[in-house]
Structure formats: structure tokens, C-alpha cells
Coordinates of C-alpha atoms and ligand atoms in Angstrom, one line a residue:
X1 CA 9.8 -4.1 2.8
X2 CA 9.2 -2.7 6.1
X3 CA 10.8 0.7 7.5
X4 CA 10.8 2.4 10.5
X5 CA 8.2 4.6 9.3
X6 CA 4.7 3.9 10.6
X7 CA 1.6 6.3 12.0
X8 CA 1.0 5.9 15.9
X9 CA 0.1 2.7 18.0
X10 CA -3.0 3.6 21.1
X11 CA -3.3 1.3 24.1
X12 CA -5.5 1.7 26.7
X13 CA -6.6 -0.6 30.1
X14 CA -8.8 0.1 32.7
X15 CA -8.9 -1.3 36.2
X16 CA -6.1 -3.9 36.1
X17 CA -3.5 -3.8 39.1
X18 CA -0.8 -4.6 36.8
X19 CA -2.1 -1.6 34.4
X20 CA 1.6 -0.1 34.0
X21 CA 3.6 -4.0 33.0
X22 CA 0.5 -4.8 30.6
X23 CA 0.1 -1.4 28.9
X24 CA 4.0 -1.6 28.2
X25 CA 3.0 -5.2 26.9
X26 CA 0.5 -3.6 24.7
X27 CA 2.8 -1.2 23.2
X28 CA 5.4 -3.5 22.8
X29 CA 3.3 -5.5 20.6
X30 CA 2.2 -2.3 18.5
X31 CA 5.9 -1.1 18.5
X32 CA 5.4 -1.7 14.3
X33 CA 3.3 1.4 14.6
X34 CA 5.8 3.8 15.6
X35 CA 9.5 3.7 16.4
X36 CA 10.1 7.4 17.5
X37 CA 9.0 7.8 21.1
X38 CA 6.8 5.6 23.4
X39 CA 5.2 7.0 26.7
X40 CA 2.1 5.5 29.3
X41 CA 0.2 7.7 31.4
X42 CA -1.3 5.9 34.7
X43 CA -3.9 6.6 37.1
X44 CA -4.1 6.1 40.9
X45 CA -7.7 7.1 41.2
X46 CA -6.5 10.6 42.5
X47 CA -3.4 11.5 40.7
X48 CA -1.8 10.8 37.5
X49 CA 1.3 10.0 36.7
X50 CA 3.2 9.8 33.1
X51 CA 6.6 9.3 31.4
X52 CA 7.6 9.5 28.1
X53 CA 10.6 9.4 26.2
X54 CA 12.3 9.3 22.6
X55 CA 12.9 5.6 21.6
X56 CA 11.7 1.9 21.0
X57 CA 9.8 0.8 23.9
X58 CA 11.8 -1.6 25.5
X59 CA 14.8 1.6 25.7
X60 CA 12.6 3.9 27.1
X61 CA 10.5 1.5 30.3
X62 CA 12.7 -0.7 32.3
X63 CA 12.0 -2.3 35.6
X64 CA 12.6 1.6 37.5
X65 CA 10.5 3.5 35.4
X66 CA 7.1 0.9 35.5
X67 CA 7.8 0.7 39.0
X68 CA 7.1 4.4 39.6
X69 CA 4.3 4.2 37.5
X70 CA 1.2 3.5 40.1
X71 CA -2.5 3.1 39.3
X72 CA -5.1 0.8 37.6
X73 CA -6.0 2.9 34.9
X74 CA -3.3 3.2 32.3
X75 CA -3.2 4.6 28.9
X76 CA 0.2 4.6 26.1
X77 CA 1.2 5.6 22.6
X78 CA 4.3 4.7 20.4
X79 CA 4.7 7.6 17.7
X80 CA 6.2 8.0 14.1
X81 CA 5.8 11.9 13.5
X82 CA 3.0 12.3 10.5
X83 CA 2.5 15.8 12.0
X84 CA 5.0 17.7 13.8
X85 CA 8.6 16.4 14.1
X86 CA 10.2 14.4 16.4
X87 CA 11.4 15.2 19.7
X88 CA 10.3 14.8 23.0
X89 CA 7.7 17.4 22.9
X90 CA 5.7 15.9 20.8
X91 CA 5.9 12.5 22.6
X92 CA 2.6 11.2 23.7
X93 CA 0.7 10.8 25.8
X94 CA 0.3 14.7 25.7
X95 CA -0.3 15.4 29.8
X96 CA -1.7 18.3 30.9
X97 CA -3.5 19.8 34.2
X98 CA -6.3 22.3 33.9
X99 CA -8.9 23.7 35.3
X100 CA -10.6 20.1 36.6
X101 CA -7.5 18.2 36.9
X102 CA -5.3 16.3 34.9
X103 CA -5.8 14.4 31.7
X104 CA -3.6 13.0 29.5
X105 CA -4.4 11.6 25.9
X106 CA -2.9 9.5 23.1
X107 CA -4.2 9.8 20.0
X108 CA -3.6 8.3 16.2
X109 CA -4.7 9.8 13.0
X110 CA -4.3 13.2 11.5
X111 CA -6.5 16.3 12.1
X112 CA -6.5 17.8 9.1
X113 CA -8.2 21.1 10.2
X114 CA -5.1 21.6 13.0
X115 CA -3.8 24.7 11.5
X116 CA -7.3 26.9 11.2
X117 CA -7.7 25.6 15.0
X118 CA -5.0 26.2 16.2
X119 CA -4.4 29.9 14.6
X120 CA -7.9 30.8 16.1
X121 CA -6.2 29.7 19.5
X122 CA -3.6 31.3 19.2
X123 CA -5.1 33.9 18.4
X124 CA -7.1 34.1 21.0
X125 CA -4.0 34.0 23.8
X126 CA -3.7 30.6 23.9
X127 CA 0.1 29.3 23.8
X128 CA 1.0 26.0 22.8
X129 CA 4.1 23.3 24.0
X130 CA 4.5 21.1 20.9
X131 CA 4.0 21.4 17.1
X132 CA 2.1 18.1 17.4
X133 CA -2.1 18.5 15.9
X134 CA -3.0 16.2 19.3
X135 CA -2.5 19.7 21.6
X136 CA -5.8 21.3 19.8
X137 CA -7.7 18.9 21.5
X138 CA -6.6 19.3 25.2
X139 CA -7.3 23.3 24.4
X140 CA -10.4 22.5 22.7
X141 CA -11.2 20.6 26.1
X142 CA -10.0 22.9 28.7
X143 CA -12.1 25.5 26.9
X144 CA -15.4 24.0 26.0
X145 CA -18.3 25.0 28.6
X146 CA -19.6 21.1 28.7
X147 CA -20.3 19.9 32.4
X148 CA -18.4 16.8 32.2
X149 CA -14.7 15.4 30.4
X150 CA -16.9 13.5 28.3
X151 CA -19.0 16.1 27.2
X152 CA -16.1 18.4 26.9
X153 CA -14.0 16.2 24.3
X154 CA -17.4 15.4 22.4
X155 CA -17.6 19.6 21.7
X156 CA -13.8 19.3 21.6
X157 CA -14.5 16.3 18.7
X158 CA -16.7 18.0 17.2
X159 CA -14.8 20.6 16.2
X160 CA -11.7 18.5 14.2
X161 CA -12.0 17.3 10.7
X162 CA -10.1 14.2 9.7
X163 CA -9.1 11.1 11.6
X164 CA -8.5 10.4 15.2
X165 CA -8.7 7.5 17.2
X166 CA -8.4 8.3 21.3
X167 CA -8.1 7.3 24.5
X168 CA -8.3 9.8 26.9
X169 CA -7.1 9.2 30.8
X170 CA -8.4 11.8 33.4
X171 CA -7.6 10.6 37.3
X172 CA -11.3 9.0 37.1
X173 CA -12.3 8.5 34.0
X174 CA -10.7 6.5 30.9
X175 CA -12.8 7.5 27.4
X176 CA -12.1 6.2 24.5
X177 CA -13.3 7.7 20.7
X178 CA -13.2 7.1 17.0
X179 CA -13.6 9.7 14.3
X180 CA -16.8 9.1 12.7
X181 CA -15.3 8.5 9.4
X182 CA -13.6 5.6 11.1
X183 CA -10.2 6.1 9.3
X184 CA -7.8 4.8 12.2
X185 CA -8.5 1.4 14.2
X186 CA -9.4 1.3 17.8
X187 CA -10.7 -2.3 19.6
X188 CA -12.1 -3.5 22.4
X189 CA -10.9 -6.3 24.5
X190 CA -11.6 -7.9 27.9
X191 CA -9.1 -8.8 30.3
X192 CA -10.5 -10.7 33.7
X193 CA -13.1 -7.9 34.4
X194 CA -10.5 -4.9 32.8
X195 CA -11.5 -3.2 29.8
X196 CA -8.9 -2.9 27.3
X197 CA -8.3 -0.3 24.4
X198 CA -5.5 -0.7 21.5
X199 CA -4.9 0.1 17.6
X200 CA -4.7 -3.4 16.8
X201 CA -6.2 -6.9 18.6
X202 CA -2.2 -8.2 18.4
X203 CA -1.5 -6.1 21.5
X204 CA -5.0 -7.9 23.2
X205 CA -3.3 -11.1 22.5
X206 CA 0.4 -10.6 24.1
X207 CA -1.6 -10.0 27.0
X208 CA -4.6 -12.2 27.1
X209 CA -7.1 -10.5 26.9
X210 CA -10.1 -11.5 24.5
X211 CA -11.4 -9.2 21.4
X212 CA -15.0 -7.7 21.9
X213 CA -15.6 -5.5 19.2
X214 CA -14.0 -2.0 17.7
X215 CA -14.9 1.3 18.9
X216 CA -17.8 2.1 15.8
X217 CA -17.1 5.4 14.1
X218 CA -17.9 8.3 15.6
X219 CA -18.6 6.3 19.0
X220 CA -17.2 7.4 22.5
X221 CA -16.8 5.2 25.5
X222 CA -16.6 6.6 28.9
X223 CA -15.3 4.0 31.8
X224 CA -15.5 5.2 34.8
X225 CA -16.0 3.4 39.0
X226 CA -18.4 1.9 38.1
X227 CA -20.2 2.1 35.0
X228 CA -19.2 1.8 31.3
X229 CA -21.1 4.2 28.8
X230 CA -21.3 3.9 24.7
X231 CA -22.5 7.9 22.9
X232 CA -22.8 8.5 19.3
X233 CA -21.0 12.4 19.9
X234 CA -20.7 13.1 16.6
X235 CA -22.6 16.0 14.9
X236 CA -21.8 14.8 11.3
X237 CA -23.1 12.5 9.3
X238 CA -20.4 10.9 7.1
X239 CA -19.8 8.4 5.4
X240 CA -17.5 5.5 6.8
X241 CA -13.7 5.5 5.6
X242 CA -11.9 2.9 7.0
X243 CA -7.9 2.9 5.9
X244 CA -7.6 0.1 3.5
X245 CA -3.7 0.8 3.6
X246 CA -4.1 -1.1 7.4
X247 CA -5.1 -3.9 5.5
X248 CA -2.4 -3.9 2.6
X249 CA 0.8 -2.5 4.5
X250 CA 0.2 -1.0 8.1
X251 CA -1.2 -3.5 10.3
X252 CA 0.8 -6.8 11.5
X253 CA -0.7 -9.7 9.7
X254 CA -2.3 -11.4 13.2
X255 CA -4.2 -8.7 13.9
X256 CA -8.2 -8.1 13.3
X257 CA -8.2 -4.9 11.8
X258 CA -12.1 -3.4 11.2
X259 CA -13.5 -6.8 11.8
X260 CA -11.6 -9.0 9.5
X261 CA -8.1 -10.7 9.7
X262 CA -5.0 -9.0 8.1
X263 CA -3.1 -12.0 7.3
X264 CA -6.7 -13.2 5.7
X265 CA -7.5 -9.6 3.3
X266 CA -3.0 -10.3 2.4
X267 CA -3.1 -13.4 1.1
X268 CA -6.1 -12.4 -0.6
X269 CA -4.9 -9.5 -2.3
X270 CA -2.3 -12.5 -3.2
X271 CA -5.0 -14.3 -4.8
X272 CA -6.4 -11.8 -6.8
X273 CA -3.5 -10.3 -8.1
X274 CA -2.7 -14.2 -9.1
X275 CA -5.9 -14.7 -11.2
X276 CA -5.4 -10.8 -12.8
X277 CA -1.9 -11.3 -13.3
X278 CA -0.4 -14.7 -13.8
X279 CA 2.9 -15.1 -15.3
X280 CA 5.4 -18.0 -16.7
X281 CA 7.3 -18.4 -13.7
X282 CA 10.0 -21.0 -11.5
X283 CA 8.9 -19.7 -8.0
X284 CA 7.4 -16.5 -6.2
X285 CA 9.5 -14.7 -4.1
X286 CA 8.2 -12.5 -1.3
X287 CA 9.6 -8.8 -0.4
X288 CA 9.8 -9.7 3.9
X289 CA 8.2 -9.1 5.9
X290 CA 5.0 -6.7 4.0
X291 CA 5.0 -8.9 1.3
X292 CA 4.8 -12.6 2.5
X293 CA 1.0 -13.5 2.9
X294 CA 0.4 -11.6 -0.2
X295 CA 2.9 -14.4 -2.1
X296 CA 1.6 -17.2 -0.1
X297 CA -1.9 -15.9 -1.9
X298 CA 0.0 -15.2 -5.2
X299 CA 1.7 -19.2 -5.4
X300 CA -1.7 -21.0 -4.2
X301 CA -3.8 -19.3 -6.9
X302 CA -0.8 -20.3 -9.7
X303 CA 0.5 -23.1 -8.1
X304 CA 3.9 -21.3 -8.6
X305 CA 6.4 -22.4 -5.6
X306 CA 6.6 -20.2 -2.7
X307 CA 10.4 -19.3 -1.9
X308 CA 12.0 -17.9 1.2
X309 CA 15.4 -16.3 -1.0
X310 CA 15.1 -13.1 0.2
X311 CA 16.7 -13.0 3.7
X312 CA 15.8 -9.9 6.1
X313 CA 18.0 -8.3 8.8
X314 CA 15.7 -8.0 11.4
X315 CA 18.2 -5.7 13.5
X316 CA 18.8 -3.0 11.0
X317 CA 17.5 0.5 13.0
X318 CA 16.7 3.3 11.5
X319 CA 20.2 4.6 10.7
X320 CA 23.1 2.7 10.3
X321 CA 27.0 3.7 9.6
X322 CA 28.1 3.1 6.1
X323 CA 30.8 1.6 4.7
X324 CA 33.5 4.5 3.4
X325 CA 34.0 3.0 0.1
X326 CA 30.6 2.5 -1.9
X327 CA 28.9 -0.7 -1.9
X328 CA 26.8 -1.4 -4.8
X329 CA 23.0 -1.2 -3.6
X330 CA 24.6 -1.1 0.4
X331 CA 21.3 0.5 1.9
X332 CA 19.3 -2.3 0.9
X333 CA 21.8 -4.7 1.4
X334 CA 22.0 -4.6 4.9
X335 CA 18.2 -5.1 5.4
X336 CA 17.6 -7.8 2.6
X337 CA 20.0 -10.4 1.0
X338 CA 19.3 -12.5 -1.8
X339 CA 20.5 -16.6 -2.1
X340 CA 21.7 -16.6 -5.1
X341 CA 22.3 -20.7 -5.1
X342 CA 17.9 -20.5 -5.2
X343 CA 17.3 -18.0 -7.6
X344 CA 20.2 -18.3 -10.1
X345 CA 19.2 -19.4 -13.3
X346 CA 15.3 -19.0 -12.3
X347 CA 12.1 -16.8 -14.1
X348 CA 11.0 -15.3 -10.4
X349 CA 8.1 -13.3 -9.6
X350 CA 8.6 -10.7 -6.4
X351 CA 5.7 -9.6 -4.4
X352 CA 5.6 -6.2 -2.7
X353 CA 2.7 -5.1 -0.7
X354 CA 3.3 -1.4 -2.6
X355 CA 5.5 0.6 -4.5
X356 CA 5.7 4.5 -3.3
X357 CA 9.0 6.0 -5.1
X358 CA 9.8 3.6 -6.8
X359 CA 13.4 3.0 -5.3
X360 CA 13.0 -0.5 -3.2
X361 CA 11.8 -2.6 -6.2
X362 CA 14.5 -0.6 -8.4
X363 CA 17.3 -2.0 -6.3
X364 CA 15.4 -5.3 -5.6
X365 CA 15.3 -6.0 -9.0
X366 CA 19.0 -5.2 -9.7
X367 CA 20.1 -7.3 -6.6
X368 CA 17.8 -10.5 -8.0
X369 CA 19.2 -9.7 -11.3
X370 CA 22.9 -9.7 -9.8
X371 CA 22.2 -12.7 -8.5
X372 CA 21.2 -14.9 -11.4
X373 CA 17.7 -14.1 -11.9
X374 CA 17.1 -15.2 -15.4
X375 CA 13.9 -13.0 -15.3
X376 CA 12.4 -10.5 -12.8
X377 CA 8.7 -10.0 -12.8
X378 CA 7.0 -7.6 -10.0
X379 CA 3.7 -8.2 -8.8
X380 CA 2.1 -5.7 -6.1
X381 CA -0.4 -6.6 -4.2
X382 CA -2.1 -3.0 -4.0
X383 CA -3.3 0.0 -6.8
X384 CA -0.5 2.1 -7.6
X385 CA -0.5 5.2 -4.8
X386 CA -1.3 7.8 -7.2
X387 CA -1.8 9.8 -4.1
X388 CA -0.2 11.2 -0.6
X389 CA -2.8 10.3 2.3
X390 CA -3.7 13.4 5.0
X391 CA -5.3 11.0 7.6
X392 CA -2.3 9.6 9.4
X393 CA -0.4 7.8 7.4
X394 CA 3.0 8.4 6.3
X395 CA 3.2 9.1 2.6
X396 CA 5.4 11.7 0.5
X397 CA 4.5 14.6 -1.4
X398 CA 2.2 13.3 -4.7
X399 CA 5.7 14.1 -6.5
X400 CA 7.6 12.0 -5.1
X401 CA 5.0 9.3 -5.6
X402 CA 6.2 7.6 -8.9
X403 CA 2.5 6.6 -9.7
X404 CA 1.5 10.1 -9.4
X405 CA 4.0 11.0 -12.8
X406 CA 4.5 7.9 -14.2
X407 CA 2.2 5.2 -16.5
X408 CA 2.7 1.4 -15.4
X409 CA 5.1 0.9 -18.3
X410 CA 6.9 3.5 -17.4
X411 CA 7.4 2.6 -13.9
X412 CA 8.2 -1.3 -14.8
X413 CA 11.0 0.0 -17.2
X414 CA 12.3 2.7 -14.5
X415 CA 12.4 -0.6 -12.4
X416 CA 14.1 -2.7 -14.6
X417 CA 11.4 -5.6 -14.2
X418 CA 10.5 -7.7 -17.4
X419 CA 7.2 -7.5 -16.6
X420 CA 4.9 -4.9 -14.0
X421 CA 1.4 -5.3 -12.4
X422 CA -0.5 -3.9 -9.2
X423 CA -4.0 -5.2 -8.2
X424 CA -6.1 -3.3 -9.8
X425 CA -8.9 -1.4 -7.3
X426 CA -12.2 -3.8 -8.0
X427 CA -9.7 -6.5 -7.0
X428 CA -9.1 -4.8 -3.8
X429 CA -12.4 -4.0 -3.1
X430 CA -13.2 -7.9 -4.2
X431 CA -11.0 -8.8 -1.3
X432 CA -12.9 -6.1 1.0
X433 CA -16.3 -7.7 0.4
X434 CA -19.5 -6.5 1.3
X435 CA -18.3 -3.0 3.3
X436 CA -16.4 -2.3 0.4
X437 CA -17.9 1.3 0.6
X438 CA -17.1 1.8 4.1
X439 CA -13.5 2.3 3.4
X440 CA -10.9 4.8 2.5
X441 CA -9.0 4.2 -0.9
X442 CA -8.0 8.4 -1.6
X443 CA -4.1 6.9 -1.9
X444 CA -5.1 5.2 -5.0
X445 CA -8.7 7.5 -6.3
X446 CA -7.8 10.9 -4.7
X447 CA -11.4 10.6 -3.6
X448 CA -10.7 11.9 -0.3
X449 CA -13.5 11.5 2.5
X450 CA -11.7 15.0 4.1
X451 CA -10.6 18.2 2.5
X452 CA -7.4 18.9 4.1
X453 CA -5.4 21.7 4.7
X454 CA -1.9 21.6 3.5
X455 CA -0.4 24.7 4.8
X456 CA 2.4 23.8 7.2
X457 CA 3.6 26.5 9.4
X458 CA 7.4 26.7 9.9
X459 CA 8.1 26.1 13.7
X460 CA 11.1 28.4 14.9
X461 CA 11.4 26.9 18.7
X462 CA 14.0 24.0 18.5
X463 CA 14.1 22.8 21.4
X464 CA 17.2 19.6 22.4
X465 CA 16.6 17.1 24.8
X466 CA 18.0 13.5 25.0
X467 CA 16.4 12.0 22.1
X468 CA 17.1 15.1 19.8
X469 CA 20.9 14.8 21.1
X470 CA 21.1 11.3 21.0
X471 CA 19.9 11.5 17.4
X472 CA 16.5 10.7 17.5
Ligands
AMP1 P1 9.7 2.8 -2.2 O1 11.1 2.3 -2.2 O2 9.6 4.2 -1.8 O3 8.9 2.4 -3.4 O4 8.9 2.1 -1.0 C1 8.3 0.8 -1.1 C2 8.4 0.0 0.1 O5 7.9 0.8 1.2 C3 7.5 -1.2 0.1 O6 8.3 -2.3 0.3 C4 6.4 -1.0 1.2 O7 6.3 -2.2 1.9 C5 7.0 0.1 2.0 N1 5.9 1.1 2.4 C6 4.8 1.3 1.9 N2 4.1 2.3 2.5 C7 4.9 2.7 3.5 C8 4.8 3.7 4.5 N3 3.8 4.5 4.6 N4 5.9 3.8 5.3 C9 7.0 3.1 5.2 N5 7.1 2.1 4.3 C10 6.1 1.9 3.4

């Protein structure tokens, strides 16, 4: 099941009069990415301009706000918090004027080395406006002694560990960079002579422009008047470690995520996990929306039907009032319903895309159970997250992971499922192919490509604005 809980969605365009209308477009389509706060950043050639607020995208730009918003060179962000909590602050893009001008950046991934950076800043006198690991880098840059922006945010770069994938707006320039490890996406499109930027080709499509290629690990791109230039700036040599968890859960299924189709790698995890783990069954039920091309996979490899009887609520938000007197299973009721006319009497087998505490499939299974399910058998279409992730996407502490403390068994009886099974990670890799190795599976191994840092300083500036006081 999908919640409003996702990493950060990047869009960038350069040289497009309709910059502002097409990088809202953008976000809108990468809106799965983050729900918290949405902002664009715009360039006239000689000034920049930006606005940013706490919300979906269509609540925070209307018809007003693009209008003010002038320029040909645009870049915007949609944010969940991985690092640093939400409010306005930590918005993006993070806007700032120095001593060459302005620049503003949006940025998605996790730098895990934030906290020794930014100590040694502030240490050294430097003050900082958000809790949010992106504002290193806009120091980093205002400080290094490189000639030009590009050459500042390569030393800048070069100085995080951990994943990033940017786009940086100055009034003249629009560069563009992937950590070298590759964790986070970043493409390239074309739009009628405009370059375009964004996490995920999806938002190249709502606007249509065509898909070139991704931004390579460790590669920058500098646009500016009238030249486009591609540098390797990193220092380190390291192996590629591209987020598989794009391809199992993150990413919408239409997208090209690191060169192959989403809705492609889904229903092949479907597959796979159909020839490891068949079972006796009357018809496959997907989890919507995560786990539907993994089922579609899962019933063409058995040949066991493929049923729509789970029914989503595509309008539940984030929070939602709840009834006084207790409703049995209420909080997932209101997102998913089951039709119990289809699935009464029947052996069903429910497809997830994962399974991180444990508590959707628990409920899922009463609810199918409730309804008339004769039997319930789970079948997840990922390794069991033994493992939180540091590199920008959203998962608990290890403890609250069930995997982490519990056997398969285990977690199939805390479920209530007759029977339990995840793909297993050769399976996954299977479905990978040949650049198996170049991607990131430390949710599953605990092999991480990064150390991290998990020290969290406690913030004590709490500062309300609209979103904050609207609830946000
Ligand atoms: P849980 O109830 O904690 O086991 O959560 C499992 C559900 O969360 C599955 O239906 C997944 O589709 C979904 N999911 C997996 N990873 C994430 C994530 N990082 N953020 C939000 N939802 C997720």
C-alpha cells in the first residue's frame, strides 16, 4: 500500500518560455515523491526568483503565484523530510545570495556525513537557517575558493558522503549532478531545444519532452547561454549503487528508472516470486497501488486469476478524523476495502511490494479473513528489509523493522497468513540482470556502499509558519 511517505522528487528545465507552468507540470507528476512542501526557483537571466510553501503541489502554485514567477530557466522540488522535519524552512529549493549572486538548489538523497560538516561549520562561525543536510552544500559553495559555480559545487561535492542527486539554479547557469555512487535517480530529457532535468522520466512525459539518458554517477552537467558541458567531478572511485527500492516500491511504475522500466523490473519480481513461491490458490489479489504489476507477474507465471477485490481510496491525505467509537481495523479501512461477494469462500494469495513493521499485511490479512477468505497466503515481491536505509529513503529504526527481530515463520504467524514468502535476493538480482552489481540492496544485506553517521542533533529553534499551523 502506498503512504504519504516518500524521499524528494527534482525537476529541472532550461530555456523554455513556459519554464514556471512546465516545471509545476514536472512536479506534479513526481508529487508520489513527496507530499510535504513543493517549491520552483526561476531564472530571468539576471535575477532569480523562488517560492515555496508546505503542501501538495497543486495547494501551494495556482494561477497568481506561476504568474510571478518569470524566467526561462527553472528548477523545483516536492519533499518528504528523511532529514530534518518539516516546516517551511526546510522547503526546497534552498535560495540563497552570496558573494557571486544567487543560487538556489533542490536536492534528493541523504548526506550522510551532514553532521561532522556541518559542526566544522559551525564551528567555524558559520550560522545555519534550516535543520535540512541540503544547507551544507550552499556553505560548502559560498566557501570553496574554485573560480566558477561549477567548480565550486564540484569541491563542495566532493566533500559529502552519501547520496545526492542536484540541480542547481544560479541566474546563469543551471547544473545538474549525481553522487558517484548513483544512489538517487536523475534523467535527461529534451523538450523543443530545452534541456530538461527530473527524478523520474514520468515527469518528461506529462510534458512532452523525450528521454535522453540519466545523469551517470558522479557526472555534472553545466548549461549555460550557450553551451552544455558533461565533467566527471568526483574524486572517488566507488563503486555504483543504484537504489533497487526505486525499482520495488519508490518509483511510479511508467517511469525509466536507471535505464530500465519500473512497471517491467514489478511484474518481474511478480514472476519470480511466482516460480520460487507457487501456491494452491483461487485468484491473486494485489495490495493497490505498490503491489499491482508485481501480481500481474505473480498470476501470468501460475496462471492464477488476477483480481481487482481490494478497492483503494485514492483521497485519503495524510491524516484523517476518526470515528469516536472504535472501528475494527478503521485506519486501513478508509484507504483499502475488500469485496467480499469476490473473495468469500476463496484460497487468495495478496501481493505486497514489502513488508516494513509488519502492521499493513497484519490488518490486510484480518480484513480478507473477515471477509470470507477461506485462506490468506502473502507473497512479497521484495527480501525482507532486514535493514533501515541512510541514503534517502524513508525507513524506521532497524527495531521497528520486523525482519530485523523476527524469522519468516515468525513474521507469517505474527501476520496471521497461512502461508509467508518474499523474493528471495538472487531473484531480485535475476530481475536486475546484467548491472546487478551496480546497485544498492543494504535494506536487505546491510552491505552498505556508505558508513553513515547516526548521530542526530536535537534542534531547539521551532519556528511556526503556515504549514506548521495549519498542521503540516
Ligand atoms: P508496514 O505496515 O509498516 O509493514 O508497511 C508496509 C507497506 O508500506 C507496504 O504496503 C509498502 O508498500 C509500504 N512501504 C514500503 N516502504 C515504504 C516507505 N519507505 N515509505 C512508505 N511506505 C512504504
Amino acid at each position: 500500500m502506498d503512504e504519504l511517505k516518500e524521499d524528494c522528487g527534482i525537476f529541472g528545465i532550461w530555456n523554455n518560455p513556459d519554464a514556471a507552468r512546465l516545471t509545476y507540470l514536472g512536479l506534479y507528476s513526481l508529487q508520489h515523491r513527496g507530499q510535504e512542501s513543493a517549491g520552483i526557483a526561476i531564472s530571468d537571466g539576471s535575477k532569480l526568483y523562488s517560492y515555496k510553501q508546505m503542501g501538495l503541489v497543486n495547494d501551494v502554485f495556482n494561477e497568481h503565484v506561476l504568474s510571478l514567477l518569470h524566467g526561462r530557466h527553472a528548477i523545483g522540488h516536492v519533499r518528504y523530510s528523511t532529514y530534518g522535519s518539516s516546516e517551511l524552512r526546510n522547503a526546497q529549493p534552498f535560495a540563497v545570495e552570496y558573494k557571486d549572486g544567487s543560487l538556489a538548489i533542490a536536492h534528493n538523497g541523504n548526506i550522510v556525513n551532514y553532521e561532522t560538516i556541518r559542526s566544522r561549520l559551525e564551528a567555524e562561525g558559520s550560522i545555519f537557517q534550516s535543520t535540512m543536510d541540503t544547507e551544507v552544500i550552499v556553505h560548502l559553495i559560498a566557501k570553496s575558493d574554485g573560480q566558477t559555480t561549477h567548480e565550486r559545487l564540484a569541491s563542495a561535492l566532493n566533500e559529502l558522503k552519501g547520496a545526492y542527486s542536484i540541480v542547481l539554479l544560479t541566474e546563469k547557469e543551471l547544473i545538474a549532478a549525481r553522487d558517484p555512487y548513483g544512489f538517487r535517480p536523475l534523467v535527461i530529457g529534451e523538450l523543443n531545444g530545452a534541456l530538461v532535468f527530473a527524478s523520474e522520466t514520468c515527469a518528461l512525459d506529462l510534458i512532452g519532452a523525450r528521454y535522453i539518458r540519466d545523469v551517470l554517477p558522479g557526472e555534472m552537467l553545466v548549461i549555460g547561454e550557450n553551451s552544455v558541458r558533461s565533467y566527471m567531478f568526483s574524486t572517488r572511485v566507488t563503486r555504483q549503487s543504484q537504489c533497487v527500492f526505486e525499482h520495488i516500491y519508490f518509483a511510479r511504475p511508467d517511469s525509466i528508472i536507471f535505464g530500465k522500466s519500473v512497471y517491467s523490473t514489478r511484474t518481474a519480481m511478480g514472476r519470480i516470486l511466482g516460480i520460487e513461491s507457487p501456491v494452491e490458490a483461487d485468484m491473486v489479489l494485489p495490495i493497490p497501488d505498490s503491489g499491482v504489476p508485481a501480481s500481474i507477474g505473480f498470476s501470468q507465471q501460475t496462471g492464477i486469476p488476477f483480481q481487482m477485490a481490494l478497492i483503494r481510496n485514492h483521497y485519503v491525505g495524510r491524516t484523517f478524523i476518526q470515528p469516536y467509537q472504535a472501528i475494527r481495523n478503521f485506519n486501513v479501512k478508509v484507504k483499502l476495502n475488500p469485496i467480499s461477494g469476490v473473495i468469500s469462500g476463496k484460497r487468495i494469495v495478496v501481493i505486497d511490494d514489502s513488508i516494513v513493521r509488519g502492521t499493513t499485511s497484519k490488518t490486510l490479512v484480518k480484513m480478507l479473513r473477515d471477509a470470507g477468505a477461506k485462506e490468506v497466503h502473502m507473497r512479497i515481491s521484495s527480501p525482507p528489509i532486514d535493514y533501515s536505509c541512510y541514503y534517502g529513503i524513508d525507513t524506521p529504526t532497524r527495531s521497528e523493522l520486523i525482519s530485523s527481530s523476527h524469522t519468516v515463520k515468525e513474521i507469517e504467524q505474527f501476520i496471521g497468513a497461512d502461508s509467508l514468502k518474499y523474493l528471495s535476493i538472487e531473484g531480485l538480482r535475476s530481475v536486475i540482470g546484467q548491472d546487478a552489481d551496480n546497485y544498492c540492496y543494504a535494506c536487505f544485506t546491510g552491505d552498505y556502499p556508505e558508513p553513515f553517521e547516526l548521530a542526530k542533533r536535537d534542534h531547539q529553534l521551532i519556528l511556526f509558519d503556515e504549514g506548521r499551523l495549519h498542521g503540516g
